Amino acid sequence: MRLALTQAQKNLGNTNGNPSVGCVITKNSSVISVGCTSINGRPHAEHNAINQSRTNLKGAELYVTLEPCSHYGRTIPCTKSIINSGVKKVFFSINDPDLRSHNKCSKLLGNKKIIVNKGIYARESNVFYRSYIKFKRNFLPFVTCKLAVSKDYFTINKKNKWITNRFSRGRVHLMRSNHDCIITSSKTIIDDNPRLTCRINGLNDSSPSRIILDNKLKTPISSKIIKDASAYPTIIFYNKIKKNKVKLLKKLKIKIYKIPTNNDGDLDLNKSLIKAKELGFSRIFIESGIKLTTNFLNRNLINDFKLIISNKKLGKDGDGNIKKYFRLFLHNKKNTIEKVNLFGEKLTTYKLK
């Protein structure tokens, strides 16, 4: 099951609303096939593992991280594929929160004399599927936020574009690949002109869609993110209509959606996340400046918070210090779930909700 969970991690954030599942098939105490959910969600992991096996599966055992689906969609259910394969035992970690399949596979497979066992690695799988479970049970998608600061907690380097080293920046690209959508602000686009893509060899095709929160449609047409819109799906949430800008953005294949504002006149973040979920996004990655980050934090909309601390102080070259604010905010509210040393720099992941 540990190997199956490793398989599931391969396409996390790239399965288009479907869960990223891992599957391992064994026979005579040997692994004979593995599979994971394909990019965009189909075929499913069980289907891939069964079809990729070069060994007859009669009498084999199948291990899968999530309860096999039992409902008909674009393809036959995985329970049907398992029954047809000749597998004699099925082990799955946790039940599927999707009510179309929840707690149904044991009876379906049992009726065909297939032994079913549930619960192996359940704790680890429940952690891994936090975003999928929330997507199925909540109005809002799962939200992860990243912020990089200097050793003395500045968020802006006035003399250099970068605060962190190349290993930390590479880790951020990996984070992007595990999400299906990045949310940023028009201010970040104007100030930093980022691409917000995954530029790691082998993961170039795993860049998520980008949503820009741009109330007054200030995003420059010349920005990198707009120029890349034909290659990477780009969406703008706005409220103040500028007809000519709207027309031009649509011509550039950028999708735009009008979002209500809050009492402060800013885009409503709750409604922005609800719209993102309606568009099919289940794993949101917030990558922006301190203002949008703190707005999400203040509204209790972030599930996991990733803080990267550089090994260098900026001193007089730094701006936007957040040390006092974040110590107050994270006090008695944080649960550390990961610590990583990135060649002297520290990445800490806090579970906030």
JSON list of N, CA and C in Angstrom, two decimals, residues 49-107:
[
{"chain": "A", "resi": 49, "resn": "ALA", "atom": "N", "xyz": [-3.42, -0.33, -14.16]},
{"chain": "A", "resi": 49, "resn": "ALA", "atom": "CA", "xyz": [-2.62, -1.43, -13.61]},
{"chain": "A", "resi": 49, "resn": "ALA", "atom": "C", "xyz": [-3.05, -2.77, -14.21]},
{"chain": "A", "resi": 50, "resn": "ILE", "atom": "N", "xyz": [-4.35, -2.98, -14.36]},
{"chain": "A", "resi": 50, "resn": "ILE", "atom": "CA", "xyz": [-4.85, -4.24, -14.93]},
{"chain": "A", "resi": 50, "resn": "ILE", "atom": "C", "xyz": [-4.42, -4.37, -16.39]},
{"chain": "A", "resi": 51, "resn": "ASN", "atom": "N", "xyz": [-4.60, -3.32, -17.17]},
{"chain": "A", "resi": 51, "resn": "ASN", "atom": "CA", "xyz": [-4.30, -3.38, -18.60]},
{"chain": "A", "resi": 51, "resn": "ASN", "atom": "C", "xyz": [-2.80, -3.43, -18.90]},
{"chain": "A", "resi": 52, "resn": "GLN", "atom": "N", "xyz": [-1.98, -2.91, -17.99]},
{"chain": "A", "resi": 52, "resn": "GLN", "atom": "CA", "xyz": [-0.54, -2.90, -18.22]},
{"chain": "A", "resi": 52, "resn": "GLN", "atom": "C", "xyz": [0.14, -4.19, -17.78]},
{"chain": "A", "resi": 53, "resn": "SER", "atom": "N", "xyz": [-0.60, -5.07, -17.10]},
{"chain": "A", "resi": 53, "resn": "SER", "atom": "CA", "xyz": [0.01, -6.31, -16.63]},
{"chain": "A", "resi": 53, "resn": "SER", "atom": "C", "xyz": [0.30, -7.26, -17.79]},
{"chain": "A", "resi": 54, "resn": "ARG", "atom": "N", "xyz": [1.50, -7.85, -17.76]},
{"chain": "A", "resi": 54, "resn": "ARG", "atom": "CA", "xyz": [1.86, -8.85, -18.76]},
{"chain": "A", "resi": 54, "resn": "ARG", "atom": "C", "xyz": [1.69, -10.27, -18.22]},
{"chain": "A", "resi": 55, "resn": "THR", "atom": "N", "xyz": [1.16, -10.34, -17.00]},
{"chain": "A", "resi": 55, "resn": "THR", "atom": "CA", "xyz": [0.94, -11.63, -16.34]},
{"chain": "A", "resi": 55, "resn": "THR", "atom": "C", "xyz": [-0.54, -11.88, -16.19]},
{"chain": "A", "resi": 56, "resn": "ASN", "atom": "N", "xyz": [-0.95, -13.12, -16.34]},
{"chain": "A", "resi": 56, "resn": "ASN", "atom": "CA", "xyz": [-2.36, -13.48, -16.10]},
{"chain": "A", "resi": 56, "resn": "ASN", "atom": "C", "xyz": [-2.73, -13.13, -14.67]},
{"chain": "A", "resi": 57, "resn": "LEU", "atom": "N", "xyz": [-3.84, -12.43, -14.49]},
{"chain": "A", "resi": 57, "resn": "LEU", "atom": "CA", "xyz": [-4.20, -11.92, -13.16]},
{"chain": "A", "resi": 57, "resn": "LEU", "atom": "C", "xyz": [-5.07, -12.88, -12.35]},
{"chain": "A", "resi": 58, "resn": "LYS", "atom": "N", "xyz": [-5.34, -14.03, -12.86]},
{"chain": "A", "resi": 58, "resn": "LYS", "atom": "CA", "xyz": [-6.16, -14.99, -12.11]},
{"chain": "A", "resi": 58, "resn": "LYS", "atom": "C", "xyz": [-5.48, -15.33, -10.79]},
{"chain": "A", "resi": 59, "resn": "GLY", "atom": "N", "xyz": [-6.17, -15.05, -9.69]},
{"chain": "A", "resi": 59, "resn": "GLY", "atom": "CA", "xyz": [-5.64, -15.34, -8.36]},
{"chain": "A", "resi": 59, "resn": "GLY", "atom": "C", "xyz": [-4.74, -14.25, -7.79]},
{"chain": "A", "resi": 60, "resn": "ALA", "atom": "N", "xyz": [-4.62, -13.11, -8.48]},
{"chain": "A", "resi": 60, "resn": "ALA", "atom": "CA", "xyz": [-3.74, -12.04, -8.02]},
{"chain": "A", "resi": 60, "resn": "ALA", "atom": "C", "xyz": [-4.38, -11.21, -6.91]},
{"chain": "A", "resi": 61, "resn": "GLU", "atom": "N", "xyz": [-3.56, -10.37, -6.26]},
{"chain": "A", "resi": 61, "resn": "GLU", "atom": "CA", "xyz": [-4.06, -9.44, -5.24]},
{"chain": "A", "resi": 61, "resn": "GLU", "atom": "C", "xyz": [-3.87, -8.00, -5.73]},
{"chain": "A", "resi": 62, "resn": "LEU", "atom": "N", "xyz": [-4.85, -7.17, -5.49]},
{"chain": "A", "resi": 62, "resn": "LEU", "atom": "CA", "xyz": [-4.81, -5.77, -5.95]},
{"chain": "A", "resi": 62, "resn": "LEU", "atom": "C", "xyz": [-4.87, -4.85, -4.74]},
{"chain": "A", "resi": 63, "resn": "TYR", "atom": "N", "xyz": [-3.92, -3.90, -4.68]},
{"chain": "A", "resi": 63, "resn": "TYR", "atom": "CA", "xyz": [-3.85, -2.90, -3.61]},
{"chain": "A", "resi": 63, "resn": "TYR", "atom": "C", "xyz": [-4.13, -1.53, -4.23]},
{"chain": "A", "resi": 64, "resn": "VAL", "atom": "N", "xyz": [-5.06, -0.79, -3.64]},
{"chain": "A", "resi": 64, "resn": "VAL", "atom": "CA", "xyz": [-5.42, 0.51, -4.19]},
{"chain": "A", "resi": 64, "resn": "VAL", "atom": "C", "xyz": [-5.66, 1.50, -3.05]},
{"chain": "A", "resi": 65, "resn": "THR", "atom": "N", "xyz": [-5.24, 2.75, -3.24]},
{"chain": "A", "resi": 65, "resn": "THR", "atom": "CA", "xyz": [-5.27, 3.74, -2.15]},
{"chain": "A", "resi": 65, "resn": "THR", "atom": "C", "xyz": [-6.67, 4.22, -1.80]},
{"chain": "A", "resi": 66, "resn": "LEU", "atom": "N", "xyz": [-7.60, 4.11, -2.72]},
{"chain": "A", "resi": 66, "resn": "LEU", "atom": "CA", "xyz": [-8.96, 4.58, -2.50]},
{"chain": "A", "resi": 66, "resn": "LEU", "atom": "C", "xyz": [-9.94, 3.52, -2.97]},
{"chain": "A", "resi": 67, "resn": "GLU", "atom": "N", "xyz": [-11.07, 3.45, -2.31]},
{"chain": "A", "resi": 67, "resn": "GLU", "atom": "CA", "xyz": [-12.10, 2.48, -2.69]},
{"chain": "A", "resi": 67, "resn": "GLU", "atom": "C", "xyz": [-12.37, 2.52, -4.19]},
{"chain": "A", "resi": 68, "resn": "PRO", "atom": "N", "xyz": [-12.31, 1.37, -4.87]},
{"chain": "A", "resi": 68, "resn": "PRO", "atom": "CA", "xyz": [-12.59, 1.35, -6.32]},
{"chain": "A", "resi": 68, "resn": "PRO", "atom": "C", "xyz": [-13.99, 1.86, -6.63]},
{"chain": "A", "resi": 69, "resn": "CYS", "atom": "N", "xyz": [-14.09, 2.65, -7.70]},
{"chain": "A", "resi": 69, "resn": "CYS", "atom": "CA", "xyz": [-15.39, 3.21, -8.06]},
{"chain": "A", "resi": 69, "resn": "CYS", "atom": "C", "xyz": [-16.33, 2.12, -8.54]},
{"chain": "A", "resi": 70, "resn": "SER", "atom": "N", "xyz": [-17.63, 2.32, -8.32]},
{"chain": "A", "resi": 70, "resn": "SER", "atom": "CA", "xyz": [-18.62, 1.32, -8.71]},
{"chain": "A", "resi": 70, "resn": "SER", "atom": "C", "xyz": [-19.74, 1.92, -9.54]},
{"chain": "A", "resi": 71, "resn": "HIS", "atom": "N", "xyz": [-19.58, 3.17, -9.98]},
{"chain": "A", "resi": 71, "resn": "HIS", "atom": "CA", "xyz": [-20.62, 3.81, -10.79]},
{"chain": "A", "resi": 71, "resn": "HIS", "atom": "C", "xyz": [-20.15, 3.95, -12.24]},
{"chain": "A", "resi": 72, "resn": "TYR", "atom": "N", "xyz": [-21.10, 3.97, -13.14]},
{"chain": "A", "resi": 72, "resn": "TYR", "atom": "CA", "xyz": [-20.79, 4.14, -14.55]},
{"chain": "A", "resi": 72, "resn": "TYR", "atom": "C", "xyz": [-20.65, 5.62, -14.88]},
{"chain": "A", "resi": 73, "resn": "GLY", "atom": "N", "xyz": [-19.58, 5.96, -15.59]},
{"chain": "A", "resi": 73, "resn": "GLY", "atom": "CA", "xyz": [-19.37, 7.32, -16.07]},
{"chain": "A", "resi": 73, "resn": "GLY", "atom": "C", "xyz": [-18.99, 7.25, -17.53]},
{"chain": "A", "resi": 74, "resn": "ARG", "atom": "N", "xyz": [-17.85, 7.86, -17.87]},
{"chain": "A", "resi": 74, "resn": "ARG", "atom": "CA", "xyz": [-17.38, 7.77, -19.26]},
{"chain": "A", "resi": 74, "resn": "ARG", "atom": "C", "xyz": [-16.81, 6.39, -19.55]},
{"chain": "A", "resi": 75, "resn": "THR", "atom": "N", "xyz": [-16.42, 5.68, -18.50]},
{"chain": "A", "resi": 75, "resn": "THR", "atom": "CA", "xyz": [-15.89, 4.32, -18.66]},
{"chain": "A", "resi": 75, "resn": "THR", "atom": "C", "xyz": [-16.61, 3.39, -17.69]},
{"chain": "A", "resi": 76, "resn": "ILE", "atom": "N", "xyz": [-16.39, 2.08, -17.85]},
{"chain": "A", "resi": 76, "resn": "ILE", "atom": "CA", "xyz": [-17.01, 1.14, -16.92]},
{"chain": "A", "resi": 76, "resn": "ILE", "atom": "C", "xyz": [-16.37, 1.31, -15.54]},
{"chain": "A", "resi": 77, "resn": "PRO", "atom": "N", "xyz": [-17.08, 0.99, -14.46]},
{"chain": "A", "resi": 77, "resn": "PRO", "atom": "CA", "xyz": [-16.52, 1.17, -13.13]},
{"chain": "A", "resi": 77, "resn": "PRO", "atom": "C", "xyz": [-15.33, 0.25, -12.88]},
{"chain": "A", "resi": 78, "resn": "CYS", "atom": "N", "xyz": [-14.46, 0.66, -11.98]},
{"chain": "A", "resi": 78, "resn": "CYS", "atom": "CA", "xyz": [-13.27, -0.14, -11.68]},
{"chain": "A", "resi": 78, "resn": "CYS", "atom": "C", "xyz": [-13.64, -1.48, -11.06]},
{"chain": "A", "resi": 79, "resn": "THR", "atom": "N", "xyz": [-14.74, -1.52, -10.32]},
{"chain": "A", "resi": 79, "resn": "THR", "atom": "CA", "xyz": [-15.16, -2.81, -9.75]},
{"chain": "A", "resi": 79, "resn": "THR", "atom": "C", "xyz": [-15.44, -3.82, -10.86]},
{"chain": "A", "resi": 80, "resn": "LYS", "atom": "N", "xyz": [-16.01, -3.35, -11.96]},
{"chain": "A", "resi": 80, "resn": "LYS", "atom": "CA", "xyz": [-16.29, -4.23, -13.09]},
{"chain": "A", "resi": 80, "resn": "LYS", "atom": "C", "xyz": [-14.98, -4.73, -13.71]},
{"chain": "A", "resi": 81, "resn": "SER", "atom": "N", "xyz": [-14.01, -3.84, -13.87]},
{"chain": "A", "resi": 81, "resn": "SER", "atom": "CA", "xyz": [-12.71, -4.23, -14.43]},
{"chain": "A", "resi": 81, "resn": "SER", "atom": "C", "xyz": [-12.02, -5.25, -13.53]},
{"chain": "A", "resi": 82, "resn": "ILE", "atom": "N", "xyz": [-12.13, -5.05, -12.21]},
{"chain": "A", "resi": 82, "resn": "ILE", "atom": "CA", "xyz": [-11.51, -5.97, -11.26]},
{"chain": "A", "resi": 82, "resn": "ILE", "atom": "C", "xyz": [-12.16, -7.35, -11.36]},
{"chain": "A", "resi": 83, "resn": "ILE", "atom": "N", "xyz": [-13.48, -7.38, -11.41]},
{"chain": "A", "resi": 83, "resn": "ILE", "atom": "CA", "xyz": [-14.20, -8.65, -11.52]},
{"chain": "A", "resi": 83, "resn": "ILE", "atom": "C", "xyz": [-13.80, -9.39, -12.79]},
{"chain": "A", "resi": 84, "resn": "ASN", "atom": "N", "xyz": [-13.71, -8.65, -13.89]},
{"chain": "A", "resi": 84, "resn": "ASN", "atom": "CA", "xyz": [-13.37, -9.28, -15.17]},
{"chain": "A", "resi": 84, "resn": "ASN", "atom": "C", "xyz": [-11.92, -9.75, -15.24]},
{"chain": "A", "resi": 85, "resn": "SER", "atom": "N", "xyz": [-11.06, -9.19, -14.38]},
{"chain": "A", "resi": 85, "resn": "SER", "atom": "CA", "xyz": [-9.62, -9.47, -14.47]},
{"chain": "A", "resi": 85, "resn": "SER", "atom": "C", "xyz": [-9.22, -10.81, -13.88]},
{"chain": "A", "resi": 86, "resn": "GLY", "atom": "N", "xyz": [-10.00, -11.33, -12.93]},
{"chain": "A", "resi": 86, "resn": "GLY", "atom": "CA", "xyz": [-9.64, -12.57, -12.25]},
{"chain": "A", "resi": 86, "resn": "GLY", "atom": "C", "xyz": [-8.93, -12.37, -10.93]},
{"chain": "A", "resi": 87, "resn": "VAL", "atom": "N", "xyz": [-8.76, -11.13, -10.50]},
{"chain": "A", "resi": 87, "resn": "VAL", "atom": "CA", "xyz": [-8.15, -10.82, -9.20]},
{"chain": "A", "resi": 87, "resn": "VAL", "atom": "C", "xyz": [-8.97, -11.48, -8.09]},
{"chain": "A", "resi": 88, "resn": "LYS", "atom": "N", "xyz": [-8.29, -12.07, -7.09]},
{"chain": "A", "resi": 88, "resn": "LYS", "atom": "CA", "xyz": [-9.03, -12.79, -6.04]},
{"chain": "A", "resi": 88, "resn": "LYS", "atom": "C", "xyz": [-9.13, -12.01, -4.73]},
{"chain": "A", "resi": 89, "resn": "LYS", "atom": "N", "xyz": [-8.21, -11.05, -4.52]},
{"chain": "A", "resi": 89, "resn": "LYS", "atom": "CA", "xyz": [-8.24, -10.25, -3.29]},
{"chain": "A", "resi": 89, "resn": "LYS", "atom": "C", "xyz": [-8.03, -8.77, -3.63]},
{"chain": "A", "resi": 90, "resn": "VAL", "atom": "N", "xyz": [-8.79, -7.90, -2.95]},
{"chain": "A", "resi": 90, "resn": "VAL", "atom": "CA", "xyz": [-8.65, -6.46, -3.13]},
{"chain": "A", "resi": 90, "resn": "VAL", "atom": "C", "xyz": [-8.44, -5.81, -1.77]},
{"chain": "A", "resi": 91, "resn": "PHE", "atom": "N", "xyz": [-7.40, -5.02, -1.65]},
{"chain": "A", "resi": 91, "resn": "PHE", "atom": "CA", "xyz": [-7.11, -4.26, -0.44]},
{"chain": "A", "resi": 91, "resn": "PHE", "atom": "C", "xyz": [-7.20, -2.77, -0.80]},
{"chain": "A", "resi": 92, "resn": "PHE", "atom": "N", "xyz": [-8.04, -2.02, -0.08]},
{"chain": "A", "resi": 92, "resn": "PHE", "atom": "CA", "xyz": [-8.06, -0.57, -0.30]},
{"chain": "A", "resi": 92, "resn": "PHE", "atom": "C", "xyz": [-7.94, 0.15, 1.03]},
{"chain": "A", "resi": 93, "resn": "SER", "atom": "N", "xyz": [-7.47, 1.38, 0.97]},
{"chain": "A", "resi": 93, "resn": "SER", "atom": "CA", "xyz": [-7.11, 2.10, 2.19]},
{"chain": "A", "resi": 93, "resn": "SER", "atom": "C", "xyz": [-8.31, 2.77, 2.85]},
{"chain": "A", "resi": 94, "resn": "ILE", "atom": "N", "xyz": [-9.01, 3.65, 2.12]},
{"chain": "A", "resi": 94, "resn": "ILE", "atom": "CA", "xyz": [-10.16, 4.36, 2.70]},
{"chain": "A", "resi": 94, "resn": "ILE", "atom": "C", "xyz": [-11.31, 4.38, 1.71]},
{"chain": "A", "resi": 95, "resn": "ASN", "atom": "N", "xyz": [-12.52, 4.64, 2.25]},
{"chain": "A", "resi": 95, "resn": "ASN", "atom": "CA", "xyz": [-13.70, 4.74, 1.39]},
{"chain": "A", "resi": 95, "resn": "ASN", "atom": "C", "xyz": [-13.66, 6.00, 0.54]},
{"chain": "A", "resi": 96, "resn": "ASP", "atom": "N", "xyz": [-14.28, 5.91, -0.63]},
{"chain": "A", "resi": 96, "resn": "ASP", "atom": "CA", "xyz": [-14.41, 7.06, -1.52]},
{"chain": "A", "resi": 96, "resn": "ASP", "atom": "C", "xyz": [-15.52, 7.97, -0.98]},
{"chain": "A", "resi": 97, "resn": "PRO", "atom": "N", "xyz": [-15.25, 9.27, -0.72]},
{"chain": "A", "resi": 97, "resn": "PRO", "atom": "CA", "xyz": [-16.31, 10.17, -0.25]},
{"chain": "A", "resi": 97, "resn": "PRO", "atom": "C", "xyz": [-17.37, 10.47, -1.30]},
{"chain": "A", "resi": 98, "resn": "ASP", "atom": "N", "xyz": [-17.11, 10.14, -2.57]},
{"chain": "A", "resi": 98, "resn": "ASP", "atom": "CA", "xyz": [-18.10, 10.31, -3.63]},
{"chain": "A", "resi": 98, "resn": "ASP", "atom": "C", "xyz": [-19.26, 9.35, -3.37]},
{"chain": "A", "resi": 99, "resn": "LEU", "atom": "N", "xyz": [-20.44, 9.91, -3.13]},
{"chain": "A", "resi": 99, "resn": "LEU", "atom": "CA", "xyz": [-21.60, 9.09, -2.73]},
{"chain": "A", "resi": 99, "resn": "LEU", "atom": "C", "xyz": [-22.00, 8.08, -3.79]},
{"chain": "A", "resi": 100, "resn": "ARG", "atom": "N", "xyz": [-21.58, 8.27, -5.03]},
{"chain": "A", "resi": 100, "resn": "ARG", "atom": "CA", "xyz": [-21.92, 7.31, -6.08]},
{"chain": "A", "resi": 100, "resn": "ARG", "atom": "C", "xyz": [-21.20, 5.98, -5.88]},
{"chain": "A", "resi": 101, "resn": "SER", "atom": "N", "xyz": [-20.10, 6.02, -5.13]},
{"chain": "A", "resi": 101, "resn": "SER", "atom": "CA", "xyz": [-19.32, 4.80, -4.91]},
{"chain": "A", "resi": 101, "resn": "SER", "atom": "C", "xyz": [-19.10, 4.47, -3.44]},
{"chain": "A", "resi": 102, "resn": "HIS", "atom": "N", "xyz": [-19.39, 5.42, -2.56]},
{"chain": "A", "resi": 102, "resn": "HIS", "atom": "CA", "xyz": [-19.07, 5.27, -1.14]},
{"chain": "A", "resi": 102, "resn": "HIS", "atom": "C", "xyz": [-19.61, 3.98, -0.53]},
{"chain": "A", "resi": 103, "resn": "ASN", "atom": "N", "xyz": [-18.67, 3.17, 0.00]},
{"chain": "A", "resi": 103, "resn": "ASN", "atom": "CA", "xyz": [-19.00, 1.96, 0.77]},
{"chain": "A", "resi": 103, "resn": "ASN", "atom": "C", "xyz": [-19.78, 0.92, -0.04]},
{"chain": "A", "resi": 104, "resn": "LYS", "atom": "N", "xyz": [-19.57, 0.89, -1.36]},
{"chain": "A", "resi": 104, "resn": "LYS", "atom": "CA", "xyz": [-20.33, -0.04, -2.20]},
{"chain": "A", "resi": 104, "resn": "LYS", "atom": "C", "xyz": [-19.49, -1.18, -2.77]},
{"chain": "A", "resi": 105, "resn": "CYS", "atom": "N", "xyz": [-18.19, -0.98, -2.90]},
{"chain": "A", "resi": 105, "resn": "CYS", "atom": "CA", "xyz": [-17.39, -1.97, -3.61]},
{"chain": "A", "resi": 105, "resn": "CYS", "atom": "C", "xyz": [-17.28, -3.30, -2.87]},
{"chain": "A", "resi": 106, "resn": "SER", "atom": "N", "xyz": [-17.28, -3.27, -1.53]},
{"chain": "A", "resi": 106, "resn": "SER", "atom": "CA", "xyz": [-17.13, -4.52, -0.76]},
{"chain": "A", "resi": 106, "resn": "SER", "atom": "C", "xyz": [-18.25, -5.50, -1.08]},
{"chain": "A", "resi": 107, "resn": "LYS", "atom": "N", "xyz": [-19.47, -5.00, -1.15]},
{"chain": "A", "resi": 107, "resn": "LYS", "atom": "CA", "xyz": [-20.61, -5.88, -1.44]},
{"chain": "A", "resi": 107, "resn": "LYS", "atom": "C", "xyz": [-20.56, -6.37, -2.89]}
]
